[in-house]
Amino acid sequence: MCHRDSVIISLKTKNKFNLSQLNPAQREAVEHIYGPVLILAGAGTGKTRTVISRLVNMLRQGVSSDSILAVTFTNKAANEMRERIRGMVSKESAKEMTVCTFHSLCVRILRKDIEKLGYKNNFTIYSSSDQVGLIRKLISRKSAKDESLDHNLAISLISRSKNKGVPVSDNNDSLVSEIERFYNKELKHLNAVDFDDLLILAVQVLKENEDVVSFWRERFKYITVDEFQDTNKKQMELVQLLSGSDQNVCVVGDDDQSIYGWRGAEISNILEFERFFKSPKVITLEQNYRSNQAILHTANSSIINNTGRREKSLWSEKSSADNVRIIAMPGEDEEAQFVVDEILEMTATEKRSYDDISVLFRMNSQSRLFESKLREYKIPYRVIGGQSFFDRREIKDLLGYLLVIKNPDDDINLLRVINNPPRGIGNATIDIAVEKSRDLGCSLYNILIDGDFLLTIPPKSRSKVESFVSLMESYRSPMISKYSSFGILFDQLVEEIGFTDFLQRNCKTDNEYQNRRNNVFEFISSLKDYEQRGKKNGMQDFLDDVALQQDRDEDDDSSLGVNLITLHAAKGLEFSDVYMVGVEEGMLPHKRSLEEGTRDEERRLFYVGMTRAMNRLTITYCASRKKYGELIRGEQSSFLEELDPTHIDVLSNEEAIGAPIDEGDAHAYFSRMKEMLGDD
C-alpha cells in the first residue's frame, strides 16, 4: 500500500510521544528549536515523523502553540499534519497551532491588511471558471471584429506574466497586453483576486508596510515549511519576510527530490539556504525505513552523478534476497504483457494485493497500453495523479470527432466538436440551432444541413457552419468503410483542423503542451495499430472497444487496484513492488532536457522513481516502440549506464519470463487466471 511515511508513530494519546523512538539524526532535528535549521530528509527517512515530533517537542519545551506556523503545499498534507498533532497534544494546543498551505496563509494576511493596497478586506477569490467568464467578457468588449483570442490562451499568458513579473506586452501581443491591463483593472474594480494574486499581494503588503510585517512576525515566531525543495522565489521571499531577526525557521526537504522546476520550483532555495538565513543548523536524515539496501545502493549510485547537490547517502537495515532487475524488452507490447503476467503470478502465488504494486512512467501517454492490457485480464487499476487516458480532455475531443463521423445524430458529441478548435461558430448560432432541433424533434446535425435554417443566420456564420458540415461529410464515407485506412484518414483530419496548434495556444506551460500533444499522437497511433489488426468492422469496433474500456464501475473500489502513476505524481508514495517502464533515452531523460539544461532534474526524477520501491524494483526499456505512428529504435537510458551493478540483475525478456515455478504455484496461477477471465 502507499503511505506518506513508512514509520508510523502512535497518535492516540500525548503520552505516546517519546524521543527514544527516534534515531540520532531525527532526535537532533527534533531537539533543535531555535534559529534557522535545514533538515535534509532523504526519501523514506521518516520526514513526517520528525516534523511532527519536532512541533510537539516545541510545545513541551514551553513554546506557545499560537506562535507556531507550519506550512505545507496541499490541503491534504495540512489536514494530515493537523490530525497527527491533534492525537499527541491537548485539543487546545492543536487548535491554536496554525497549520496551513501557502495560499491559505496569504489569504489570512490579505484579509487583515489588503486595504493598504487599495482593496476591501472582503475581496472575492476568483475560481478558474470566474476567470474564464471575466476574460471572455473583456475579449468580447476589447477585440476588433477581425481579431480573435482564445480565452484559455489569454488566461495562460496573464498567469505567466504575474508569476514571472514580466508584462505580456513584452511578448509583442497587443491584444493580450490590452486584455491583461483591463483584466487586472477589472479585478481590482470588482474587489477580487485570482490565485496568482494571493502570493504576489501578500508579499507586497508585507514589504511595503512595516506595521504589517511586524504584526505577523510577532504572531508567528516559529515557522516550519515542509517540502521546501518545491518552493518558488515568492514563497521563499514570504518566509524570509515573516522570519524576522530571530529567524526561528525550520525547513524540511530533499534537494534530490526536487522535480518541479518546470512549474517554478527553485532548487537554489534549498541548495543555497545559507545565503538566505545566517549560519543555519543543517541536519541530514539518511537512515531509510522504506526500501531495502539493494534498492538504496542502486539509487544512490545514480543520484551522486548530479552536480551541485547536498551530499547524503541513504542506507537501510533491511536486507533483500532480490536484486534490482533491468530487463530489455523487444517492444512496448511485450513490455506491457510482461508486467501484467508478473502481476497475475504475484497475486496468485504470493497472495499479493493489487495495491501493493505500481507501474511508473515518465509520460501520461504511456499508460494507454497498460490500461488496455490490465482491462483485458480483468485486473483492477487506478490512475493516481492524473486521469485515465481515455478520460483526458484532448482524447475526449478526438473521440468526439470519431463518434460524430460514425453517428451525425450524436448531439452531445456534436456540441463538443462543433467549435473545437474555434472555427467561428458562435454560441448564439449554436443556441438557435439547438432550440430549433428541439422544436422540430430532430437531431442538431439535421438542422445544420437544413437550408431554411442557414438562411436565418448571418452570412458569416452560415459560411462557417457550411464549412464544418462539408468537413465532416468529406471524411464520413471513407472512414466508416470496413476496409478504410481510418487511422491515416483521422490523422489527416487532426492536421486539417489544426488541433495540435490549438493545444499549444491553450496550454499554460510547454510541458503541459508536450504531454497533451503526445497523448494526441498516442491516440492516433492506437487507431493505426487497431487498423492493422484487421478487425471486421474497422472504426466501429475501435469505438466499441474504447467504450468498454471506459466502463470502470468494477474498479471504483479505491482500496484495491494496481497503481498507474507518472513519476512526478509518485513522489511521497511507496509500494512493495515497483515497475519503472520505458526507461529509454529520450523518454527518461526526456529529449528536451539537453536543450533546457534540466538533465539533473530528470536524474532526480529517476531517483524518485527508484526510491518508491520497498521490496522489489524492476526497470524495463524497449528496443523499439511506436511514436507518432512510426516504429522507432530505442536504446536504454544513459541513466542505467551510471548504476553500480553490485545489486543489479540484467536480463533479456526471455530470461525474465523463463524462471520456472513449482507445480503448486503453477496450479494457483492458472486458477487465478481462470477466475479473472471468467472461465468456467
C-alpha positions as MATLAB code, in Angstrom:
seq = 'MCHRDSVIISLKTKNKFNLSQLNPAQREAVEHIYGPVLILAGAGTGKTRTVISRLVNMLRQGVSSDSILAVTFTNKAANEMRERIRGMVSKESAKEMTVCTFHSLCVRILRKDIEKLGYKNNFTIYSSSDQVGLIRKLISRKSAKDESLDHNLAISLISRSKNKGVPVSDNNDSLVSEIERFYNKELKHLNAVDFDDLLILAVQVLKENEDVVSFWRERFKYITVDEFQDTNKKQMELVQLLSGSDQNVCVVGDDDQSIYGWRGAEISNILEFERFFKSPKVITLEQNYRSNQAILHTANSSIINNTGRREKSLWSEKSSADNVRIIAMPGEDEEAQFVVDEILEMTATEKRSYDDISVLFRMNSQSRLFESKLREYKIPYRVIGGQSFFDRREIKDLLGYLLVIKNPDDDINLLRVINNPPRGIGNATIDIAVEKSRDLGCSLYNILIDGDFLLTIPPKSRSKVESFVSLMESYRSPMISKYSSFGILFDQLVEEIGFTDFLQRNCKTDNEYQNRRNNVFEFISSLKDYEQRGKKNGMQDFLDDVALQQDRDEDDDSSLGVNLITLHAAKGLEFSDVYMVGVEEGMLPHKRSLEEGTRDEERRLFYVGMTRAMNRLTITYCASRKKYGELIRGEQSSFLEELDPTHIDVLSNEEAIGAPIDEGDAHAYFSRMKEMLGDD';
ca = [
       0.000    0.000    0.000;
       1.053    3.610   -0.498;
       1.934    5.660    2.548;
       3.330    9.103    3.182;
       5.664    7.764    5.751;
       6.590    4.161    6.382;
       7.450    4.802   10.006;
       4.168    5.317   11.815;
       4.038    6.951   15.216;
       1.257    6.315   17.647;
      -1.182    9.201   17.734;
      -3.712    8.013   20.287;
      -2.516    9.983   23.329;
       0.005   12.667   24.073;
       1.735   10.228   26.424;
       2.865    8.178   23.431;
       5.420   10.821   22.446;
       8.886    9.519   23.238;
      12.234   10.809   21.961;
      13.703    7.349   22.339;
      11.637    6.261   19.327;
      13.814    8.460   17.118;
      17.180    7.696   15.593;
      20.078   10.056   16.499;
      19.690   12.357   13.467;
      15.910   12.582   13.899;
      16.351   13.340   17.603;
      18.879   16.068   16.848;
      16.392   17.676   14.446;
      13.556   17.418   16.957;
      15.564   18.992   19.800;
      16.939   21.894   17.745;
      14.263   24.564   18.244;
      15.884   27.988   17.981;
      17.418   29.709   14.968;
      17.357   28.578   11.348;
      17.567   24.852   10.684;
      17.596   22.875    7.452;
      16.509   19.249    7.759;
      17.651   17.316    4.709;
      15.231   14.421    4.775;
      16.094   11.762    2.204;
      13.431    9.516    0.713;
      11.804    7.235    3.296;
      13.833    8.612    6.221;
      10.835    9.413    8.436;
      10.399   13.052    7.488;
       6.770   13.305    8.621;
       7.553   11.614   11.932;
      10.429   14.022   12.516;
       8.480   17.180   11.635;
       5.519   16.291   13.835;
       7.738   15.187   16.709;
       9.615   18.480   16.491;
       6.401   20.510   16.639;
       5.171   18.518   19.637;
       8.542   18.852   21.367;
       8.423   22.615   20.894;
       5.177   22.685   22.861;
       6.688   20.511   25.575;
       9.621   22.899   25.805;
       7.294   25.796   26.529;
       6.784   27.315   23.091;
       3.302   28.803   22.851;
       1.168   26.878   20.364;
      -0.338   30.037   18.844;
       3.151   31.266   17.912;
       3.808   28.249   15.674;
       3.191   28.267   11.919;
       3.554   25.082    9.858;
       3.218   25.481    6.091;
       2.531   22.676    3.629;
       1.850   22.591   -0.108;
      -1.525   20.859   -0.176;
      -4.685   20.899    1.892;
      -4.416   17.126    2.220;
      -0.937   17.375    3.750;
      -2.088   20.137    6.097;
      -5.081   18.081    7.264;
      -2.912   15.009    7.834;
      -0.437   17.030    9.888;
      -3.242   18.552   11.980;
      -4.734   15.132   12.709;
      -1.420   13.665   13.791;
      -0.659   16.599   16.059;
      -4.172   16.505   17.495;
      -3.578   12.959   18.654;
      -0.405   13.873   20.548;
      -1.232   17.129   22.343;
      -4.211   18.751   24.020;
      -7.121   19.849   21.841;
      -6.484   23.467   22.817;
      -2.825   23.370   21.749;
      -3.639   21.638   18.491;
      -6.362   24.173   17.719;
      -4.142   27.180   18.420;
      -1.288   25.963   16.206;
      -1.552   27.267   12.625;
      -1.139   24.517   10.023;
      -1.984   25.664    6.511;
      -0.938   25.945    2.874;
       0.931   28.894    1.371;
      -2.263   30.126   -0.300;
      -4.252   29.843    2.925;
      -1.573   31.793    4.798;
      -1.654   34.531    2.165;
      -5.437   34.806    2.471;
      -5.074   35.392    6.234;
      -2.537   38.130    5.664;
      -4.629   39.811    2.976;
      -7.928   39.591    4.858;
      -6.340   41.706    7.564;
      -4.363   44.226    5.549;
      -5.218   44.190    1.848;
      -6.912   47.577    2.327;
      -3.417   49.059    2.329;
      -3.175   48.027   -1.328;
      -6.459   49.658   -2.303;
      -8.719   46.602   -1.961;
     -11.501   45.920    0.550;
     -10.861   43.099    3.021;
     -13.997   41.268    1.883;
     -12.371   40.567   -1.503;
     -13.507   37.630   -3.609;
     -11.086   34.874   -4.664;
     -11.844   34.114   -8.294;
     -12.007   30.484   -9.335;
     -10.915   29.254  -12.766;
     -14.486   29.495  -14.053;
     -14.757   33.052  -12.710;
     -11.564   33.937  -14.598;
     -12.947   32.437  -17.800;
     -16.144   34.461  -17.525;
     -14.302   37.739  -16.960;
     -11.726   37.147  -19.697;
     -14.441   36.229  -22.197;
     -16.295   39.431  -21.416;
     -13.155   41.519  -21.852;
     -12.230   39.834  -25.138;
     -15.713   40.456  -26.471;
     -15.530   44.078  -25.390;
     -11.975   44.929  -26.452;
     -11.233   42.851  -29.554;
     -11.976   44.169  -33.020;
     -14.263   42.267  -35.369;
     -11.327   40.830  -37.276;
      -9.397   39.856  -34.141;
      -9.797   36.608  -32.248;
      -8.252   35.463  -28.985;
      -8.892   32.220  -27.153;
      -9.774   32.852  -23.501;
      -7.624   29.961  -22.280;
      -4.600   31.364  -24.056;
      -5.223   34.779  -22.509;
      -5.516   33.299  -19.004;
      -2.327   31.297  -19.530;
      -0.314   34.289  -20.697;
      -1.603   36.521  -17.911;
      -0.741   33.878  -15.303;
       2.800   33.574  -16.676;
       3.100   37.353  -16.649;
       2.123   37.590  -12.977;
       4.402   34.809  -11.817;
       7.430   35.999  -13.767;
       6.804   39.696  -13.202;
       7.137   40.352  -16.952;
       4.270   42.177  -18.709;
       2.573   40.369  -21.537;
       3.374   43.387  -23.680;
       6.949   42.136  -23.786;
       5.634   39.315  -25.960;
       4.523   41.837  -28.587;
       0.906   40.738  -28.401;
      -1.039   43.984  -28.308;
      -4.472   42.394  -27.801;
      -3.345   40.165  -24.909;
      -1.461   43.096  -23.407;
      -4.620   45.185  -23.524;
      -6.709   42.354  -22.073;
      -4.158   41.906  -19.276;
      -4.312   45.571  -18.290;
      -8.086   45.609  -18.255;
      -8.262   42.210  -16.512;
      -6.130   43.395  -13.596;
      -8.000   46.713  -13.507;
     -11.363   44.948  -13.594;
     -10.342   42.502  -10.849;
      -9.473   45.367   -8.560;
     -12.681   47.181   -9.524;
     -14.626   44.027   -8.626;
     -12.626   43.709   -5.384;
     -11.426   40.321   -6.494;
      -8.114   38.451   -6.739;
      -7.070   35.285   -8.533;
      -4.837   32.569   -7.100;
      -1.711   34.090   -8.628;
      -2.508   37.351   -6.853;
      -2.672   35.796   -3.390;
       1.063   35.231   -3.047;
       2.063   38.336   -5.016;
      -0.130   40.701   -2.995;
       0.764   39.105    0.360;
       4.466   39.661   -0.301;
       3.739   43.185   -1.498;
       1.770   44.217    1.590;
       4.456   42.789    3.885;
       7.286   44.554    2.032;
       5.567   47.906    1.857;
       4.177   48.132    5.392;
       6.400   47.835    8.458;
       3.412   47.593   10.814;
       2.016   44.670    8.844;
       5.205   42.665    8.740;
       5.833   43.414   12.436;
       2.382   42.101   13.350;
       2.870   38.807   11.572;
       6.401   38.356   12.881;
       5.061   38.787   16.391;
       2.212   36.422   15.599;
       4.350   33.626   14.140;
       7.665   33.393   15.963;
       8.382   29.817   14.861;
       7.970   28.767   11.231;
       8.158   25.271    9.724;
       7.983   24.684    5.969;
       7.510   21.176    4.589;
       8.626   20.037    1.102;
      10.920   23.036    0.939;
      12.567   21.866   -2.280;
       9.298   22.718   -4.054;
       9.191   26.400   -3.040;
       9.449   29.173   -5.627;
      11.026   32.627   -5.348;
       7.919   34.344   -3.972;
       7.372   31.649   -1.346;
      10.974   31.972   -0.197;
      10.528   35.732   -0.059;
       7.406   35.290    2.074;
       9.229   33.013    4.545;
      12.110   35.482    4.805;
       9.764   38.404    5.437;
       7.950   36.555    8.217;
      11.031   35.144    9.952;
      12.317   38.430   11.397;
      15.634   38.820   13.182;
      15.263   35.680   15.325;
      14.968   33.510   12.218;
      13.336   30.616   14.039;
      12.746   28.899   10.729;
      12.818   25.164   10.134;
      12.621   23.966    6.550;
      12.365   20.303    5.629;
      13.082   18.883    2.218;
      15.367   16.941   -0.074;
      17.177   18.517   -2.979;
      17.473   15.053   -4.531;
      13.671   15.050   -4.885;
      13.325   18.486   -6.452;
      11.391   17.611   -9.619;
       9.070   20.573  -10.185;
      11.380   23.112  -11.778;
       9.028   23.256  -14.780;
       6.326   24.828  -12.614;
       8.552   27.363  -10.874;
      10.225   25.481   -8.014;
      13.693   26.865   -7.253;
      16.156   24.223   -6.121;
      18.525   27.066   -5.175;
      16.244   27.763   -2.179;
      17.472   24.574   -0.518;
      20.947   24.354   -2.075;
      21.770   27.936   -1.073;
      19.834   28.049    2.175;
      22.842   29.610    3.912;
      22.554   32.607    1.582;
      19.038   33.346    2.816;
      19.445   32.511    6.514;
      22.546   33.201    8.585;
      24.518   30.208    9.938;
      21.739   27.610    9.869;
      21.964   24.229   11.537;
      21.984   21.567    8.819;
      20.822   18.074    9.820;
      20.783   15.175    7.396;
      18.443   12.191    7.738;
      19.981    9.211    5.929;
      18.541    6.090    7.546;
      15.822    4.856    5.240;
      12.891    2.833    6.634;
      11.195    2.147    3.317;
      13.480    0.366    0.874;
      15.927   -2.500    1.172;
      19.653   -1.903    0.835;
      19.847   -3.251   -2.728;
      17.404   -0.607   -3.938;
      19.040    2.187   -1.964;
      22.560    1.301   -3.076;
      21.431    1.347   -6.696;
      19.521    4.628   -6.291;
      22.487    6.274   -4.544;
      24.772    5.274   -7.409;
      22.545    7.285   -9.738;
      21.979   10.488   -7.794;
      25.651   11.005   -6.942;
      26.146   11.908  -10.596;
      24.242   15.150  -10.085;
      26.277   18.282   -9.637;
      25.522   20.913   -7.022;
      23.663   18.624   -4.647;
      23.931   18.362   -0.882;
      25.854   15.245   -0.095;
      23.934   12.419    1.506;
      23.845    8.650    1.160;
      20.766    6.723    2.207;
      21.144    3.364    3.940;
      18.828    0.739    5.317;
      18.950   -2.100    7.806;
      16.594   -4.056    5.517;
      18.413   -6.759    3.562;
      16.989   -8.308    0.427;
      17.098  -11.570   -1.433;
      16.066   -9.747   -4.613;
      18.386   -7.613   -6.690;
      17.157   -4.728   -8.800;
      16.189   -6.080  -12.233;
      16.883   -4.280  -15.503;
      15.053   -6.011  -18.361;
      15.433   -5.356  -22.081;
      12.135   -5.705  -23.964;
      11.678   -6.091  -27.727;
       8.814   -3.568  -27.785;
       6.149   -1.791  -25.754;
       3.531   -4.523  -26.294;
       5.890   -7.131  -24.832;
       6.733   -4.746  -22.008;
       3.086   -4.328  -21.009;
       2.394   -8.053  -21.367;
       5.377   -8.943  -19.190;
       4.278   -6.616  -16.388;
       0.713   -7.903  -16.457;
       1.878  -11.536  -16.473;
       4.014  -10.910  -13.406;
       1.136   -9.176  -11.641;
      -1.051  -12.208  -12.302;
       1.658  -14.517  -10.985;
       2.403  -12.436   -7.859;
      -1.224  -12.084   -6.857;
      -1.791  -15.803   -7.405;
       1.312  -17.399   -5.935;
       2.305  -14.802   -3.337;
      -1.203  -13.634   -2.429;
       0.000  -10.111   -3.132;
      -2.595   -7.329   -3.071;
      -3.008   -5.298   -6.247;
      -2.466   -2.026   -4.441;
       0.978   -3.231   -3.347;
       2.052   -2.925   -6.982;
       2.816    0.190   -9.001;
       3.740    0.911  -12.615;
       5.665    4.184  -13.000;
       6.212    6.011  -16.279;
       7.633    9.328  -17.491;
       4.754   10.458  -19.703;
       0.986   10.190  -19.355;
       0.619    8.685  -22.800;
       2.498    5.574  -21.678;
      -0.441    4.480  -19.548;
      -2.663    3.544  -22.516;
      -1.133    0.149  -23.250;
      -1.077   -0.796  -19.575;
      -4.685    0.301  -19.061;
      -5.808   -1.756  -22.054;
      -3.798   -4.807  -21.013;
      -4.987   -4.682  -17.383;
      -8.578   -4.466  -18.561;
      -8.061   -7.384  -20.923;
      -7.117   -9.557  -17.942;
      -9.767   -8.011  -15.679;
      -7.185   -6.628  -13.278;
      -8.463   -3.588  -11.364;
      -6.301   -0.490  -11.512;
      -6.317    3.166  -10.638;
      -4.608    6.141  -12.189;
      -3.001    8.274   -9.472;
      -2.272   11.930  -10.035;
      -3.969   12.002  -13.396;
      -6.837   10.801  -15.490;
      -7.338    7.616  -17.332;
      -6.005    8.002  -20.853;
      -9.474    7.972  -22.406;
     -10.776   10.496  -19.869;
      -8.277   13.183  -20.855;
      -9.838   16.246  -22.407;
      -7.921   16.149  -25.676;
      -8.717   12.448  -26.122;
     -12.420   13.039  -25.444;
     -12.332   15.808  -28.056;
     -10.812   13.493  -30.657;
     -13.217   10.697  -29.768;
     -16.000   13.247  -30.229;
     -14.997   13.729  -33.867;
     -14.927    9.980  -34.478;
     -18.326    9.490  -32.841;
     -19.931   12.268  -34.895;
     -18.400   10.905  -38.092;
     -19.871    7.497  -37.203;
     -23.201    8.917  -35.997;
     -24.078   12.513  -37.005;
     -27.164   12.381  -34.771;
     -24.974   12.258  -31.634;
     -25.895   15.731  -30.360;
     -23.727   15.514  -27.251;
     -20.512   14.952  -29.149;
     -21.543   17.293  -31.940;
     -21.788   20.111  -29.402;
     -18.342   19.110  -28.113;
     -16.627   19.434  -31.506;
     -18.637   21.968  -33.497;
     -16.436   24.876  -32.428;
     -13.475   22.928  -31.025;
     -10.980   24.120  -32.151;
     -12.663   27.524  -32.608;
     -13.881   27.933  -36.191;
     -16.154   30.965  -35.825;
     -19.403   29.201  -34.974;
     -20.559   31.302  -32.045;
     -22.762   30.403  -29.098;
     -25.652   32.427  -30.500;
     -25.720   30.337  -33.693;
     -25.445   27.099  -31.733;
     -28.235   28.141  -29.340;
     -30.570   28.917  -32.259;
     -29.805   25.548  -33.872;
     -30.332   23.646  -30.608;
     -33.664   25.374  -29.972;
     -34.893   24.611  -33.499;
     -33.825   20.947  -33.243;
     -35.861   20.631  -30.067;
     -38.893   22.333  -31.626;
     -38.798   20.029  -34.652;
     -37.813   16.909  -32.710;
     -34.811   16.149  -34.896;
     -31.059   15.948  -34.422;
     -28.877   19.025  -34.287;
     -26.949   17.865  -37.350;
     -30.155   17.784  -39.413;
     -30.677   21.431  -38.528;
     -27.137   22.356  -39.554;
     -27.690   20.913  -43.037;
     -31.133   22.458  -43.405;
     -31.200   25.249  -45.988;
     -34.067   27.086  -44.276;
     -32.102   27.261  -41.014;
     -28.986   28.506  -42.773;
     -30.971   31.425  -44.221;
     -31.913   32.541  -40.684;
     -28.331   33.137  -39.536;
     -25.853   35.843  -40.647;
     -23.848   35.132  -43.832;
     -20.546   34.850  -41.943;
     -21.986   32.314  -39.513;
     -23.676   30.471  -42.381;
     -20.336   30.090  -44.148;
     -18.692   28.690  -41.003;
     -21.471   26.143  -40.455;
     -21.363   25.035  -44.105;
     -17.576   24.598  -43.903;
     -17.915   22.438  -40.769;
     -20.605   20.245  -42.349;
     -18.516   19.901  -45.506;
     -15.510   18.865  -43.434;
     -17.425   16.132  -41.605;
     -19.075   14.839  -44.774;
     -15.753   14.646  -46.632;
     -14.418   12.207  -44.035;
     -17.571   10.219  -43.233;
     -17.840    7.835  -46.158;
     -14.159    6.842  -46.397;
     -13.754    6.444  -42.625;
     -16.803    4.317  -41.901;
     -15.908    1.830  -44.630;
     -14.938   -1.571  -43.259;
     -11.851   -1.545  -45.412;
     -10.755    2.073  -44.941;
      -7.465    3.317  -43.561;
      -9.399    5.176  -40.878;
      -6.303    5.802  -38.752;
      -4.466    7.538  -41.597;
      -7.591    9.492  -42.555;
      -8.160   10.640  -38.986;
      -4.543   11.771  -38.795;
      -5.272   13.964  -41.833;
      -8.402   15.332  -40.158;
      -6.491   16.272  -36.990;
      -3.944   18.071  -39.143;
      -6.623   19.836  -41.194;
      -8.428   21.284  -38.148;
      -5.151   22.429  -36.578;
      -5.754   20.514  -33.366;
      -2.169   20.443  -32.071;
      -1.752   24.164  -32.819;
      -4.927   24.737  -30.824;
      -3.462   22.765  -27.915;
      -0.270   24.806  -27.987;
      -2.237   28.059  -27.765;
      -4.213   26.823  -24.795;
      -1.566   25.147  -22.642;
      -0.103   27.140  -19.768;
       3.330   25.545  -19.974;
       5.420   23.891  -22.642;
       5.479   20.757  -20.504;
       1.673   20.633  -20.495;
       1.622   21.117  -24.260;
       4.167   18.367  -24.862;
       2.202   15.931  -22.679;
      -1.112   16.692  -24.359;
       0.397   16.589  -27.839;
       1.973   13.221  -27.030;
      -1.448   11.984  -25.944;
      -2.848   13.026  -29.328;
      -0.087   11.202  -31.187;
      -0.554    8.150  -28.974;
      -4.278    8.135  -29.724;
      -3.715    8.359  -33.469;
      -1.096    5.626  -33.184;
      -3.617    3.407  -31.379;
      -6.054    3.936  -34.269;
      -3.454    2.877  -36.818;
      -2.431   -0.138  -34.706;
      -6.053   -1.206  -34.424;
      -6.488   -0.812  -38.145;
      -3.524   -3.106  -38.824;
      -5.071   -5.856  -36.739;
      -7.758   -6.126  -39.421;
     -10.842   -6.030  -37.199;
     -14.035   -6.831  -39.089;
     -15.851   -3.522  -38.626;
     -12.904   -1.169  -38.510;
     -13.645    2.122  -36.788;
     -16.905    0.844  -35.275;
     -15.054   -1.964  -33.456;
     -12.452    0.516  -32.219;
     -15.098    2.813  -30.763;
     -16.889   -0.125  -29.136;
     -13.653   -1.294  -27.513;
     -12.924    2.197  -26.211;
     -16.426    2.487  -24.771;
     -15.973   -0.800  -22.945;
     -12.588    0.310  -21.634;
     -14.216    3.417  -20.206;
     -16.637    1.316  -18.141;
     -14.749    1.468  -14.843;
     -17.580    0.587  -12.452;
     -15.857   -2.534  -11.192;
     -12.718   -0.534  -10.457;
     -14.338    2.045   -8.207;
     -13.034    0.495   -5.003;
     -10.268    2.957   -4.178;
      -8.651    0.484   -1.784;
      -7.878   -2.044   -4.493;
      -6.082   -1.761   -7.787;
      -2.705   -1.746   -9.488;
      -1.356    1.795   -9.349;
      -0.542    3.538  -12.643;
       1.406    6.705  -11.881;
       3.620    9.221  -13.612;
       6.967    9.693  -11.918;
       6.026   13.250  -10.944;
       2.850   12.098   -9.210;
       4.658    9.262   -7.399;
       6.688   11.495   -5.074;
       5.754   10.877   -1.460;
       4.289    7.428   -2.153;
       5.659    3.932   -1.605;
       4.842    0.445   -2.850;
       6.082   -3.076   -2.225;
       6.708   -3.806   -5.914;
       7.559   -1.119   -8.447;
       7.888   -1.392  -12.233;
       9.623    1.579  -13.866;
       8.817    1.223  -17.549;
      10.052    2.922  -20.689;
      13.411    3.922  -19.190;
      14.864    4.853  -22.551;
      16.987    7.691  -23.839;
      14.683   10.462  -24.974;
      11.983    9.443  -22.509;
      13.968    9.382  -19.272;
      15.865   11.617  -19.509;
      13.362   13.422  -21.697;
      14.749   14.596  -25.007;
      14.105   18.226  -24.023;
      16.412   18.013  -21.025;
      19.594   18.667  -23.019;
      18.068   21.725  -24.699;
      16.633   23.109  -21.462;
      19.521   22.199  -19.180;
      17.333   20.010  -16.963;
      19.213   16.725  -17.128;
      19.937   16.839  -13.388;
      16.222   17.249  -12.677;
      15.489   14.266  -14.919;
      18.000   12.221  -12.928;
      16.256   13.321   -9.729;
      13.017   12.087  -11.261;
      14.683    8.734  -11.956;
      15.897    8.656   -8.351;
      12.412    9.440   -7.013;
      11.020    6.541   -9.020;
      13.563    4.048   -7.700;
      13.058    5.093   -4.084;
       9.310    4.418   -4.229;
      10.074    0.674   -4.091;
      10.116   -1.092   -0.736;
      10.947   -4.703   -1.638;
      11.352   -5.209   -5.377;
      12.290   -2.857   -8.180;
      12.085   -3.764  -11.868;
      13.248   -1.379  -14.593;
      12.364   -2.019  -18.239;
      13.258   -0.466  -21.560;
      12.315   -1.290  -25.132;
      14.414   -1.875  -28.222;
      11.666   -0.233  -30.266;
       8.340    1.485  -29.755;
       5.852    3.297  -31.898;
       5.994    7.057  -31.895;
       3.633    9.193  -33.933;
       2.578    6.016  -35.741;
       6.092    5.001  -36.760;
       8.286    2.278  -35.310;
      11.431    3.854  -33.920;
      14.528    2.295  -32.452;
      15.027    2.686  -28.734;
      18.034    2.430  -26.507;
      18.431    2.113  -22.798;
      18.610    5.308  -20.826;
      22.072    6.691  -20.153;
      20.963    6.792  -16.508;
      21.064    2.985  -16.462;
      24.689    3.010  -17.555;
      25.571    5.064  -14.455;
      24.247    2.498  -11.980;
      26.540    0.420   -9.798;
      25.972   -3.210  -10.887;
      26.578   -4.729   -7.432;
      22.883   -5.330   -6.719;
      21.575   -5.477  -10.293;
      20.441   -8.386  -12.464;
      20.456   -7.506  -16.171;
      18.055   -9.746  -18.080;
      16.579  -10.175  -21.523;
      12.837  -10.613  -21.909;
      13.315  -14.340  -22.486;
      15.447  -14.696  -19.372;
      12.946  -12.765  -17.268;
       9.972  -14.892  -18.255;
      11.874  -18.157  -18.226;
      12.123  -18.620  -14.471;
      10.281  -21.858  -13.546;
       7.648  -22.084  -10.836;
       6.791  -25.193   -8.886;
       3.683  -27.284   -9.507;
       1.689  -25.813   -6.624;
       2.423  -22.259   -7.659;
       1.553  -23.072  -11.244;
      -1.823  -24.508  -10.201;
      -2.609  -21.393   -8.155;
      -1.506  -19.166  -11.000;
      -3.735  -20.760  -13.624;
      -6.676  -20.996  -11.254;
      -6.358  -17.292  -10.652;
      -6.202  -16.583  -14.366;
      -9.382  -18.595  -14.987;
     -11.110  -16.672  -12.237;
     -10.080  -13.333  -13.752;
     -11.011  -14.244  -17.268;
     -14.367  -15.592  -16.174;
     -13.725  -19.123  -17.497;
     -15.815  -21.989  -16.176;
];
